[in-house]
Short mmCIF file of C-alpha atoms and ligand atoms in Angstrom, two decimals:
data_model
loop_
_atom_site.label_atom_id
_atom_site.label_comp_id
_atom_site.label_asym_id
_atom_site.label_seq_id
_atom_site.Cartn_x
_atom_site.Cartn_y
_atom_site.Cartn_z
CA MET A 1 23.00 119.28 139.38
CA THR A 2 20.62 119.19 142.34
CA PRO A 3 20.84 121.74 145.56
CA ASP A 4 21.63 118.73 147.68
CA LYS A 5 24.60 117.36 145.41
CA ILE A 6 26.06 121.07 145.24
CA ALA A 7 25.87 121.45 149.04
CA HIS A 8 27.53 117.78 149.10
CA ILE A 9 30.26 119.09 146.95
CA GLN A 10 30.83 122.27 148.86
CA THR A 11 31.11 119.98 152.33
CA LEU A 12 33.53 117.84 150.54
CA ALA A 13 35.62 120.84 149.20
CA ALA A 14 35.83 122.41 152.82
CA GLU A 15 36.78 119.17 154.23
CA ILE A 16 39.56 118.73 151.65
CA THR A 17 40.98 122.26 152.65
CA ASP A 18 40.83 121.47 156.14
CA LEU A 19 42.76 118.32 155.79
CA SER A 20 45.01 120.15 153.24
CA ARG A 21 46.24 122.00 156.57
CA THR A 22 47.35 118.64 158.15
CA LEU A 23 49.85 117.68 155.20
CA LYS A 24 53.60 117.85 155.98
CA GLY A 25 56.29 117.85 154.04
CA SER A 26 58.47 114.85 154.65
CA SER A 27 58.08 112.47 152.06
CA GLU A 28 57.57 109.31 154.22
CA GLN A 29 55.18 111.30 156.58
CA PHE A 30 53.33 112.67 153.51
CA MET A 31 52.40 109.27 152.60
CA VAL A 32 50.28 108.47 155.64
CA ASP A 33 49.21 112.10 156.19
CA SER A 34 48.12 112.40 152.55
CA LEU A 35 45.47 109.11 152.76
CA PRO A 36 42.36 110.68 153.92
CA TYR A 37 43.18 113.67 152.01
CA LEU A 38 43.49 111.49 148.79
CA LYS A 39 40.24 109.66 149.77
CA LYS A 40 38.29 112.82 149.92
CA SER A 41 39.72 113.99 146.72
CA GLU A 42 38.65 111.00 144.95
CA GLU A 43 35.20 111.17 146.28
CA LEU A 44 34.82 114.77 145.36
CA VAL A 45 36.25 114.15 141.60
CA THR A 46 33.58 111.08 141.42
CA LEU A 47 30.60 113.50 142.50
CA VAL A 48 31.69 115.93 140.18
CA GLN A 49 32.40 113.68 137.19
CA SER A 50 29.60 112.79 134.90
CA PRO A 51 29.29 109.33 133.76
CA ALA A 52 30.96 110.06 130.29
CA GLU A 53 34.15 111.78 132.12
CA HIS A 54 34.41 108.97 134.41
CA ALA A 55 34.55 106.56 131.36
CA THR A 56 36.93 109.03 129.50
CA SER A 57 39.45 109.35 132.34
CA LEU A 58 39.15 105.32 133.28
CA ILE A 59 39.96 104.85 129.70
CA ILE A 60 43.08 107.32 129.82
CA LYS A 61 44.10 105.77 133.02
CA THR A 62 44.16 102.25 131.64
CA MET A 63 46.19 103.44 128.69
CA GLU A 64 48.36 105.10 130.83
CA THR A 65 48.81 102.16 132.89
CA ALA A 66 50.18 100.16 129.77
CA VAL A 67 52.14 103.28 128.25
CA ILE A 68 54.06 103.41 131.61
CA ARG A 69 54.78 99.90 131.43
CA THR A 70 55.73 100.22 127.94
CA LEU A 71 58.26 103.26 128.77
CA LEU A 72 59.86 101.09 131.64
CA SER A 73 60.61 98.16 129.16
CA LEU A 74 61.70 100.51 126.51
CA ASN A 75 64.10 102.21 129.19
CA VAL A 76 62.74 105.40 128.37
CA LEU A 77 61.90 106.65 131.96
CA GLN A 78 65.28 105.52 133.21
CA THR A 79 66.93 107.56 130.18
CA ILE A 80 65.16 110.70 131.09
CA PRO A 81 67.64 112.81 133.45
CA THR A 82 67.02 112.98 136.94
CA THR A 83 67.40 116.69 136.43
CA GLY A 84 67.15 118.58 133.46
CA PHE A 85 65.54 117.92 129.94
CA ILE A 86 65.80 115.67 126.85
CA SER A 87 64.46 116.14 123.40
CA LEU A 88 62.35 113.51 121.66
CA GLN A 89 65.14 113.05 119.10
CA CYS A 90 68.05 112.18 121.97
CA LEU A 91 65.36 110.12 123.98
CA ALA A 92 64.49 108.39 120.59
CA GLU A 93 68.35 107.50 119.65
CA ALA A 94 69.13 106.73 123.53
CA THR A 95 66.34 104.07 123.89
CA GLU A 96 66.78 102.78 119.75
CA THR A 97 62.89 103.77 119.55
CA GLN A 98 61.07 105.25 116.53
CA ALA A 99 60.76 108.95 117.45
CA SER A 100 56.99 109.30 116.20
CA LEU A 101 56.08 106.31 118.29
CA LEU A 102 57.54 107.46 121.37
CA GLU A 103 56.22 111.02 120.86
CA ARG A 104 52.56 109.38 120.69
CA LEU A 105 53.16 107.29 123.75
CA LEU A 106 54.52 110.19 125.64
CA ARG A 107 51.48 112.20 124.57
CA VAL A 108 49.26 110.10 127.11
CA VAL A 109 51.62 110.47 130.15
CA THR A 110 52.11 114.14 129.49
CA ARG A 111 48.55 114.50 129.20
CA THR A 112 47.79 112.88 132.47
CA GLY A 113 50.65 115.10 134.27
CA PHE A 114 52.79 112.01 134.67
CA LEU A 115 55.68 113.58 132.98
CA ILE A 116 55.95 117.38 131.53
CA HIS A 117 56.72 117.99 127.99
CA GLU A 118 57.67 121.92 127.67
CA ASN A 119 59.58 123.75 124.76
CA GLY A 120 60.06 120.39 122.91
CA ALA A 121 61.54 118.51 125.44
CA TYR A 122 60.78 115.95 128.30
CA HIS A 123 61.25 116.14 132.11
CA HIS A 124 60.52 114.16 135.06
CA THR A 125 57.86 114.77 137.56
CA ASN A 126 58.60 113.43 141.32
CA THR A 127 56.22 110.67 140.31
CA SER A 128 57.73 109.47 137.04
CA LEU A 129 61.04 109.94 138.60
CA ALA A 130 60.10 107.43 141.45
CA TYR A 131 58.88 104.98 138.55
CA ALA A 132 62.30 105.13 137.05
CA GLY A 133 63.61 103.84 140.37
CA PRO A 134 62.36 101.41 142.94
CA LEU A 135 58.48 102.07 142.10
CA GLY A 136 58.74 100.65 138.69
CA ALA A 137 60.50 97.65 140.29
CA LEU A 138 56.91 96.93 142.29
CA PHE A 139 54.99 98.27 139.57
CA THR A 140 56.39 95.95 136.91
CA PRO A 141 55.55 92.68 138.80
CA CYS A 142 51.99 93.93 139.30
CA TYR A 143 51.55 94.75 135.75
CA ASP A 144 53.09 91.49 134.29
CA GLU A 145 51.66 89.15 136.66
CA GLY A 146 48.49 90.67 137.29
CA ILE A 147 47.10 93.20 135.03
CA ARG A 148 48.05 91.68 131.78
CA ALA A 149 45.64 88.73 132.55
CA LEU A 150 43.14 90.77 134.26
CA ILE A 151 42.83 93.29 131.17
CA ARG A 152 41.71 89.66 129.39
CA LEU A 153 39.38 88.52 132.10
CA PRO A 154 36.23 89.30 129.92
CA GLU A 155 37.47 87.27 127.28
CA TYR A 156 38.44 84.27 129.49
CA LEU A 157 35.35 84.19 131.31
CA SER A 158 33.76 84.09 127.69
CA VAL A 159 35.59 80.84 126.80
CA LYS A 160 36.03 79.29 130.26
CA GLU A 161 33.43 78.53 133.26
CA LYS A 162 32.38 81.73 135.05
CA GLU A 163 33.98 80.86 138.28
CA GLU A 164 37.31 81.17 140.25
CA ALA A 165 40.20 79.07 138.92
CA LYS A 166 40.17 75.73 140.43
CA ASN A 167 43.90 75.49 140.85
CA SER A 168 47.09 77.48 140.15
CA ARG A 169 47.18 75.31 137.00
CA TYR A 170 44.40 76.60 135.10
CA SER A 171 44.24 80.40 135.71
CA PRO A 172 43.53 83.79 133.99
CA PHE A 173 47.31 83.87 134.18
CA THR A 174 48.32 80.52 132.93
CA TRP A 175 45.86 80.82 130.07
CA ASN A 176 47.09 84.31 129.17
CA GLU A 177 50.77 83.00 129.06
CA GLY A 178 49.68 80.06 127.00
CA GLN A 179 50.92 77.25 129.34
CA GLU A 180 47.94 76.10 131.05
CA GLY A 181 48.64 72.93 133.23
CA LYS A 182 51.79 74.66 134.87
CA THR A 183 51.38 76.53 137.79
CA THR A 184 52.49 80.09 137.91
CA PHE A 185 55.99 79.83 139.50
CA GLU A 186 56.85 77.11 136.93
CA ILE A 187 55.94 79.22 134.56
CA LEU A 188 58.21 81.86 135.84
CA SER A 189 61.17 79.67 136.62
CA ASN A 190 62.15 80.29 132.88
CA MET A 191 62.00 83.92 133.22
CA PRO A 192 64.48 84.73 136.16
CA ILE A 193 63.85 88.67 135.33
CA ARG A 194 60.33 88.40 136.33
CA THR A 195 60.72 85.76 138.99
CA GLU A 196 63.22 88.33 140.71
CA GLY A 197 60.31 91.18 140.08
CA ILE A 198 58.11 88.94 142.21
CA HIS A 199 60.70 88.60 145.35
CA THR A 200 61.49 92.59 144.81
CA LEU A 201 57.88 93.19 145.31
CA ALA A 202 57.56 90.85 148.28
CA MET A 203 60.79 92.60 149.86
CA ASN A 204 59.41 96.23 149.31
CA VAL A 205 56.25 96.35 150.86
CA GLN A 206 57.10 96.02 154.70
CA HIS A 207 54.94 99.14 155.25
CA LEU A 208 52.04 97.13 154.32
CA ARG A 209 53.54 93.59 155.45
CA PRO A 210 55.99 94.26 158.50
CA TYR A 211 57.95 91.39 159.10
CA THR A 212 57.81 91.70 162.87
CA GLY A 213 56.09 93.78 165.68
CA PHE A 214 52.90 91.95 166.13
CA PHE A 215 53.67 88.37 166.91
CA ASP A 216 55.90 86.99 169.65
CA TYR A 217 58.45 84.75 167.77
CA ALA A 218 60.32 84.31 170.88
CA LYS A 219 57.59 81.87 172.14
CA LEU A 220 58.60 79.22 169.83
CA ILE A 221 61.79 78.65 171.28
CA SER A 222 62.71 75.04 172.17
CA GLU A 223 64.58 73.54 174.88
CA ASP A 224 65.45 71.10 172.94
CA ARG A 225 68.40 72.42 170.65
CA GLU A 226 67.87 69.61 168.01
CA ARG A 227 64.26 70.54 167.33
CA PRO A 228 63.47 72.61 164.24
CA VAL A 229 61.84 75.63 165.27
CA PHE A 230 61.03 77.74 162.44
CA VAL A 231 60.26 76.25 158.68
CA ASP A 232 59.70 78.92 156.29
CA VAL A 233 57.50 76.99 153.82
CA GLY A 234 57.82 78.80 150.43
CA GLY A 235 60.29 81.33 152.19
CA GLY A 236 61.31 83.04 148.96
CA ASN A 237 64.87 84.54 148.96
CA GLY A 238 65.54 84.30 152.74
CA HIS A 239 64.56 87.90 153.89
CA VAL A 240 61.91 86.96 156.28
CA ILE A 241 64.15 84.55 158.10
CA LYS A 242 67.01 87.06 158.19
CA GLU A 243 64.41 89.66 159.66
CA VAL A 244 62.86 87.38 162.21
CA LEU A 245 66.35 86.17 163.31
CA GLN A 246 67.41 89.74 163.51
CA ALA A 247 64.61 90.70 165.85
CA PHE A 248 64.69 87.69 167.72
CA PRO A 249 68.15 86.59 168.23
CA GLN A 250 67.43 83.93 170.91
CA ILE A 251 66.37 81.87 168.09
CA ARG A 252 69.16 79.81 166.69
CA PRO A 253 69.53 79.88 163.05
CA GLU A 254 70.66 76.13 162.89
CA GLN A 255 66.96 75.60 163.97
CA CYS A 256 65.48 77.28 161.07
CA ILE A 257 64.98 75.78 157.59
CA LEU A 258 64.26 77.94 154.26
CA GLU A 259 61.91 75.69 151.79
CA ASP A 260 61.32 76.58 148.51
CA ARG A 261 61.45 75.58 144.65
CA ALA A 262 65.07 74.88 143.49
CA GLU A 263 65.42 78.06 141.50
CA THR A 264 64.30 80.01 144.57
CA LEU A 265 66.94 78.62 146.87
CA GLU A 266 69.53 79.25 144.43
CA LEU A 267 68.38 83.11 144.48
CA ALA A 268 68.47 82.81 148.12
CA ARG A 269 72.12 81.57 148.04
CA THR A 270 72.93 84.18 145.40
CA MET A 271 71.40 86.84 147.50
CA GLY A 272 73.43 85.75 150.65
CA LEU A 273 70.79 87.38 153.02
CA LEU A 274 70.30 84.24 155.12
CA PRO A 275 72.16 84.20 158.65
CA ALA A 276 75.06 81.27 158.72
CA GLY A 277 73.26 78.07 159.98
CA VAL A 278 69.88 78.27 158.51
CA LYS A 279 69.43 75.20 156.35
CA LEU A 280 67.91 75.74 153.01
CA LEU A 281 65.76 72.58 151.43
CA GLU A 282 64.46 71.85 148.31
CA HIS A 283 60.54 71.02 148.83
CA ASP A 284 57.13 71.09 146.60
CA TYR A 285 54.68 72.22 149.44
CA LEU A 286 52.00 70.26 147.62
CA THR A 287 53.92 67.19 148.71
CA ARG A 288 54.37 65.97 152.20
CA GLN A 289 56.23 68.07 154.58
CA PRO A 290 59.60 66.53 154.97
CA VAL A 291 60.68 68.35 158.29
CA LEU A 292 59.02 66.48 161.21
CA ASN A 293 57.81 68.25 164.64
CA ALA A 294 58.83 71.44 164.09
CA LYS A 295 57.81 74.16 166.51
CA ALA A 296 56.39 76.18 163.76
CA TYR A 297 55.64 76.03 160.02
CA HIS A 298 55.32 79.65 158.66
CA LEU A 299 53.75 80.67 155.56
CA ARG A 300 54.10 84.07 154.39
CA ALA A 301 52.69 85.34 151.11
CA VAL A 302 51.87 81.91 150.30
CA ALA A 303 48.42 81.00 151.40
CA TYR A 304 47.31 84.00 148.98
CA ASN A 305 48.78 82.49 145.75
CA LEU A 306 46.56 79.51 146.28
CA GLY A 307 42.90 78.92 146.08
CA ASP A 308 41.16 77.00 148.84
CA ALA A 309 41.32 73.48 147.79
CA GLU A 310 45.23 73.98 147.08
CA LEU A 311 45.61 75.75 150.46
CA VAL A 312 43.69 72.67 151.95
CA GLN A 313 46.14 70.27 150.25
CA LEU A 314 49.24 72.34 151.09
CA LEU A 315 47.98 72.35 154.91
CA LYS A 316 47.30 68.65 154.73
CA GLN A 317 50.77 67.88 153.86
CA ILE A 318 51.87 69.45 157.44
CA VAL A 319 49.27 68.24 159.74
CA PRO A 320 50.53 64.69 159.71
CA VAL A 321 53.89 65.58 160.62
CA MET A 322 52.81 68.25 163.42
CA GLY A 323 53.71 67.51 167.02
CA PRO A 324 50.77 68.31 169.70
CA ASP A 325 52.63 71.97 170.21
CA SER A 326 53.51 72.64 166.58
CA LYS A 327 52.03 75.75 165.32
CA VAL A 328 51.15 76.55 161.83
CA LEU A 329 51.69 80.55 161.23
CA ILE A 330 50.06 82.06 158.11
CA ALA A 331 51.38 85.73 157.40
CA GLU A 332 48.86 87.24 154.90
CA ASN A 333 46.45 89.88 154.94
CA ILE A 334 43.28 89.37 156.83
CA LEU A 335 40.63 91.11 155.18
CA PHE A 336 38.41 93.12 157.03
CA ASP A 337 34.75 92.30 156.09
CA ASP A 338 33.49 95.75 154.89
CA ASN A 339 35.66 97.38 151.93
CA GLY A 340 38.81 96.15 151.82
CA THR A 341 41.95 98.65 151.53
CA ALA A 342 43.27 99.65 148.40
CA PHE A 343 46.53 97.12 148.69
CA SER A 344 44.48 93.98 149.56
CA THR A 345 41.82 95.11 146.76
CA VAL A 346 44.55 95.15 144.13
CA SER A 347 46.20 92.19 145.71
CA ASP A 348 43.23 90.09 145.66
CA MET A 349 42.73 90.86 141.62
CA ILE A 350 46.37 89.74 141.10
CA MET A 351 45.61 86.83 143.12
CA LEU A 352 42.23 85.88 141.10
CA CYS A 353 44.13 85.84 138.05
CA ILE A 354 46.83 83.52 139.18
CA GLY A 355 44.06 81.00 140.73
CA GLY A 356 44.76 82.65 144.58
CA LYS A 357 42.86 84.83 146.93
CA GLU A 358 43.23 87.06 149.69
CA ARG A 359 40.96 85.89 152.69
CA THR A 360 38.85 87.18 155.65
CA GLU A 361 39.28 85.65 159.24
CA ARG A 362 36.18 83.61 158.45
CA ASN A 363 37.58 82.52 155.07
CA PHE A 364 41.22 81.30 157.04
CA ARG A 365 38.97 79.68 159.70
CA GLU A 366 37.11 77.55 157.28
CA VAL A 367 40.27 76.21 155.26
CA LEU A 368 41.95 75.45 158.40
CA GLU A 369 39.12 73.65 159.82
CA GLU A 370 39.14 71.55 156.70
CA ALA A 371 42.74 70.82 156.86
CA GLY A 372 42.23 69.62 160.65
CA LEU A 373 43.65 72.60 162.32
CA MET A 374 41.86 74.96 164.69
CA VAL A 375 42.76 78.93 165.05
CA ASP A 376 44.58 79.88 168.01
CA GLY A 377 44.93 83.46 167.72
CA ILE A 378 44.82 86.25 165.10
CA HIS A 379 47.70 88.58 165.48
CA ARG A 380 47.00 91.61 163.61
CA SER A 381 49.92 94.36 162.78
CA PRO A 382 48.32 97.49 164.76
CA GLY A 383 46.41 99.60 161.97
CA LEU A 384 46.88 97.01 159.17
CA GLU A 385 44.89 94.46 157.35
CA TYR A 386 48.16 92.19 157.63
CA GLY A 387 48.90 89.75 160.58
CA ILE A 388 49.38 86.30 161.49
CA VAL A 389 46.87 83.75 161.85
CA GLU A 390 48.28 81.39 164.24
CA ALA A 391 46.69 77.54 164.22
CA SER A 392 47.33 74.28 165.90
CA LEU A 393 46.18 70.75 165.44
CA LYS A 394 42.27 70.38 166.12
CA MET A 395 41.63 68.31 169.47
CA SER A 396 39.94 65.17 168.57
C1 LIG B 1 55.09 85.42 146.82
S1 LIG B 1 56.25 84.50 147.09
C2 LIG B 1 56.44 84.88 148.84
C3 LIG B 1 58.01 84.33 149.27
C4 LIG B 1 58.35 84.82 150.91
N1 LIG B 1 57.46 83.77 151.79
C5 LIG B 1 57.83 86.11 151.08
O1 LIG B 1 57.30 86.49 152.49
O2 LIG B 1 58.51 87.22 150.56
C6 LIG B 1 55.78 82.63 146.84
C7 LIG B 1 56.78 81.82 147.16
O3 LIG B 1 56.42 80.38 147.14
C8 LIG B 1 57.08 79.54 146.34
N2 LIG B 1 56.77 78.28 145.74
C9 LIG B 1 55.70 78.50 144.53
N3 LIG B 1 55.44 77.42 144.63
C10 LIG B 1 56.06 76.36 145.40
C11 LIG B 1 56.02 74.95 145.61
N4 LIG B 1 55.08 74.30 144.88
N5 LIG B 1 56.47 74.57 146.63
C12 LIG B 1 57.26 75.34 147.29
N6 LIG B 1 57.26 76.85 147.26
C13 LIG B 1 56.60 77.16 146.15
C14 LIG B 1 57.70 80.51 145.44
O4 LIG B 1 59.12 80.11 144.99
C15 LIG B 1 57.86 81.77 146.20
O5 LIG B 1 59.44 81.93 146.94
#
């Protein structure tokens, strides 16, 4: 190791020690406080690791990812008691899994420190306990709808054109599912648990995708009480309309419309999140928008599911029904031009698999321009990549 490298390691180690003094105990706080600390620690590990050690740890991490997903599907993590221990035999019996298979899987995650194995029994760490609960509900769709196809990307690209998916019907995801020709959501419509997983994920990333606080929805209010105000295109289970109406009670529910596929509307009805009065409308967003002259057509976590050509197609279905003061509001990550955050990078890889993409401000401007729209404003949520791109009809 060169003296320069050793000096760099020592500097980083000192910076990490300094940063560790700013860490606070409470779990919510800890997440935010620990980010710079984690970043420096990762930098230090990368610097100290040999290339071979890097490869070994990468392989273990990849295997750990698959093993954690497997342990969740076998109900193993959920069966380990929240406090106390469980023996291999009891775990095998409770989950109806062969003990020797389980032992080998568990070896991977005890090796990484995810779970503890002591005195012949297993117990949770804080991390594994979180996966047994709500974190597992976020991790599972990322794995199922993204990582599974991403792992096969080299194989996919060896048999396909070496380019981004042309549309959401022919993507690494549809190929991996053996269902090319159908969109991701058409495929998932026969798998209620996986569909629900996606909606749970969408609802549980509010710290990265806040509903409000960066766009003044009150400016959409119309004097005309009959005019549609807020059309949530691909609006999901209704959680977005619910939150927007809660923050802006001046908007009348009767002037809001939730548009989505039939099975998602059914989910919205079952979940009962929508305030009374909100209309539900089955609609395929790649066909002509049925609601005329709304104040706003809102697309949250929809644009990133689509490649540029399909997004232009979707927007072109809205443009002809817009009034002169109608807005298109695209709520998405708006990527910073330098290295993206971990969240948007992960999300972009998942979107790459399903034929969509995360976009920079320039990408949004290009797509909107092609659809006949112009950008009126970029409203970023403070400190986040996430925000709303506000657009209206291009002046001719
Ligand atoms: C990632 S979810 C986002 C849902 C919601 N906007 C949110 O922010 O949570 C994408 C939504 O698009 C809907 N969707 C997919 N294909 C569609 C289509 N062709 N027409 C209308 N909605 C569609 C899905 O059912 C799903 O609700």
